[in-house]
PDB file of C-alpha atoms in Angstrom:
ATOM      1  CA  MET A   1      17.144 -21.279 -17.604  1.00  0.00           C
ATOM      2  CA  THR A   2      16.717 -19.055 -14.442  1.00  0.00           C
ATOM      3  CA  GLN A   3      19.998 -18.332 -12.075  1.00  0.00           C
ATOM      4  CA  PRO A   4      19.733 -20.203  -8.773  1.00  0.00           C
ATOM      5  CA  THR A   5      20.377 -16.977  -6.843  1.00  0.00           C
ATOM      6  CA  ARG A   6      19.735 -13.009  -7.095  1.00  0.00           C
ATOM      7  CA  HIS A   7      21.924 -10.945  -4.867  1.00  0.00           C
ATOM      8  CA  VAL A   8      20.268  -7.656  -3.992  1.00  0.00           C
ATOM      9  CA  ASP A   9      22.173  -4.706  -2.385  1.00  0.00           C
ATOM     10  CA  ALA A  10      19.134  -2.238  -1.261  1.00  0.00           C
ATOM     11  CA  ARG A  11      19.625   0.883   0.134  1.00  0.00           C
ATOM     12  CA  HIS A  12      19.095  -0.364   3.978  1.00  0.00           C
ATOM     13  CA  GLY A  13      20.487  -3.689   3.744  1.00  0.00           C
ATOM     14  CA  SER A  14      21.151  -6.690   1.514  1.00  0.00           C
ATOM     15  CA  VAL A  15      19.859 -10.151   0.937  1.00  0.00           C
ATOM     16  CA  THR A  16      20.309 -13.251  -1.266  1.00  0.00           C
ATOM     17  CA  PHE A  17      17.196 -14.906  -2.902  1.00  0.00           C
ATOM     18  CA  THR A  18      17.519 -18.521  -4.035  1.00  0.00           C
ATOM     19  CA  TYR A  19      15.238 -20.208  -6.625  1.00  0.00           C
ATOM     20  CA  GLN A  20      15.617 -23.971  -6.920  1.00  0.00           C
ATOM     21  CA  ASN A  21      13.402 -26.957  -7.457  1.00  0.00           C
ATOM     22  CA  GLY A  22      10.628 -24.581  -7.858  1.00  0.00           C
ATOM     23  CA  GLN A  23      10.766 -23.109  -4.353  1.00  0.00           C
ATOM     24  CA  MET A  24      11.885 -19.567  -3.648  1.00  0.00           C
ATOM     25  CA  GLY A  25      14.248 -18.867  -0.512  1.00  0.00           C
ATOM     26  CA  VAL A  26      15.756 -16.215   1.412  1.00  0.00           C
ATOM     27  CA  GLN A  27      19.493 -16.487   2.607  1.00  0.00           C
ATOM     28  CA  ASP A  28      21.068 -14.056   4.980  1.00  0.00           C
ATOM     29  CA  PRO A  29      19.166 -10.764   5.105  1.00  0.00           C
ATOM     30  CA  GLN A  30      21.913  -8.213   6.501  1.00  0.00           C
ATOM     31  CA  PRO A  31      20.147  -4.949   7.644  1.00  0.00           C
ATOM     32  CA  GLU A  32      22.473  -1.683   8.060  1.00  0.00           C
ATOM     33  CA  SER A  33      22.814  -0.537  11.337  1.00  0.00           C
ATOM     34  CA  GLY A  34      19.399   0.701  13.076  1.00  0.00           C
ATOM     35  CA  TYR A  35      17.226  -1.550  10.866  1.00  0.00           C
ATOM     36  CA  SER A  36      15.697  -4.876  11.259  1.00  0.00           C
ATOM     37  CA  ALA A  37      15.141  -7.447   8.297  1.00  0.00           C
ATOM     38  CA  THR A  38      11.891  -9.641   8.213  1.00  0.00           C
ATOM     39  CA  ILE A  39      10.925 -12.007   5.644  1.00  0.00           C
ATOM     40  CA  THR A  40       7.170 -10.943   5.212  1.00  0.00           C
ATOM     41  CA  LYS A  41       6.245 -13.281   2.292  1.00  0.00           C
ATOM     42  CA  LEU A  42       7.631 -16.743   1.147  1.00  0.00           C
ATOM     43  CA  GLN A  43       5.864 -18.569  -1.812  1.00  0.00           C
ATOM     44  CA  ALA A  44       6.818 -20.784  -4.451  1.00  0.00           C
ATOM     45  CA  ARG A  45       8.167 -18.013  -6.966  1.00  0.00           C
ATOM     46  CA  LYS A  46       7.807 -14.907  -4.765  1.00  0.00           C
ATOM     47  CA  ALA A  47       9.628 -13.562  -1.538  1.00  0.00           C
ATOM     48  CA  ILE A  48       9.527 -10.226   0.164  1.00  0.00           C
ATOM     49  CA  VAL A  49      12.040  -8.866   2.546  1.00  0.00           C
ATOM     50  CA  GLN A  50      11.490  -5.543   4.887  1.00  0.00           C
ATOM     51  CA  PHE A  51      14.183  -3.492   6.302  1.00  0.00           C
ATOM     52  CA  THR A  52      12.525  -1.587   8.994  1.00  0.00           C
ATOM     53  CA  ASN A  53      13.985   1.485  11.132  1.00  0.00           C
ATOM     54  CA  PRO A  54      11.472   1.783  14.166  1.00  0.00           C
ATOM     55  CA  ASP A  55      13.182   5.318  15.177  1.00  0.00           C
ATOM     56  CA  THR A  56      12.475   6.930  11.854  1.00  0.00           C
ATOM     57  CA  ASP A  57       9.346   4.910  10.494  1.00  0.00           C
ATOM     58  CA  THR A  58      11.205   3.832   7.613  1.00  0.00           C
ATOM     59  CA  THR A  59      10.618   0.426   5.580  1.00  0.00           C
ATOM     60  CA  GLU A  60      12.217  -0.546   2.392  1.00  0.00           C
ATOM     61  CA  THR A  61      10.635  -3.368   0.692  1.00  0.00           C
ATOM     62  CA  VAL A  62      12.614  -5.814  -1.382  1.00  0.00           C
ATOM     63  CA  LEU A  63      10.464  -7.990  -3.593  1.00  0.00           C
ATOM     64  CA  ALA A  64      11.768 -10.972  -5.786  1.00  0.00           C
ATOM     65  CA  GLN A  65      10.091 -13.089  -7.924  1.00  0.00           C
ATOM     66  CA  VAL A  66      10.594 -15.662 -10.848  1.00  0.00           C
ATOM     67  CA  SER A  67       8.316 -14.992 -13.962  1.00  0.00           C
ATOM     68  CA  ASP A  68       6.600 -17.780 -15.729  1.00  0.00           C
ATOM     69  CA  THR A  69       9.455 -17.536 -18.191  1.00  0.00           C
ATOM     70  CA  GLY A  70      12.199 -18.117 -15.656  1.00  0.00           C
ATOM     71  CA  SER A  71      13.430 -14.538 -15.527  1.00  0.00           C
ATOM     72  CA  TRP A  72      13.822 -12.704 -12.114  1.00  0.00           C
ATOM     73  CA  VAL A  73      12.077  -9.730 -11.513  1.00  0.00           C
ATOM     74  CA  VAL A  74      13.164  -7.386  -8.491  1.00  0.00           C
ATOM     75  CA  ASP A  75      11.511  -4.386  -7.222  1.00  0.00           C
ATOM     76  CA  LEU A  76      12.592  -2.004  -4.191  1.00  0.00           C
ATOM     77  CA  THR A  77      10.242   0.552  -2.672  1.00  0.00           C
ATOM     78  CA  GLU A  78      10.523   2.700   0.310  1.00  0.00           C
ATOM     79  CA  ALA A  79       8.212   4.257   2.373  1.00  0.00           C
ATOM     80  CA  SER A  80       8.505   6.511   5.599  1.00  0.00           C
TER      81      SER A  80
END
C-alpha cells in the first residue's frame, strides 16, 4: 500500500507530496532564501515543483509520482 505522504528535502528547498484517493497533492513548498517555489504540474499520480533563483538562473526540479504498483518515485534535477 502506498504511503500517503512523501517529504523531500531538496538542495534549494523542501516540499511534501501527498497521495490520497487516487489524487496527488503538494503541501507546503518551502524554498530556501533567494528562491521561489512553483507547482508546474499536478496530475492524478504525478507532481512537479520547481525551486527557482532568478539572480543565478538556477532551477531545481522535484518530480514525484506514484507508479502502477503503488511505489513512490522521486527525481531531483538541477539546471543553471
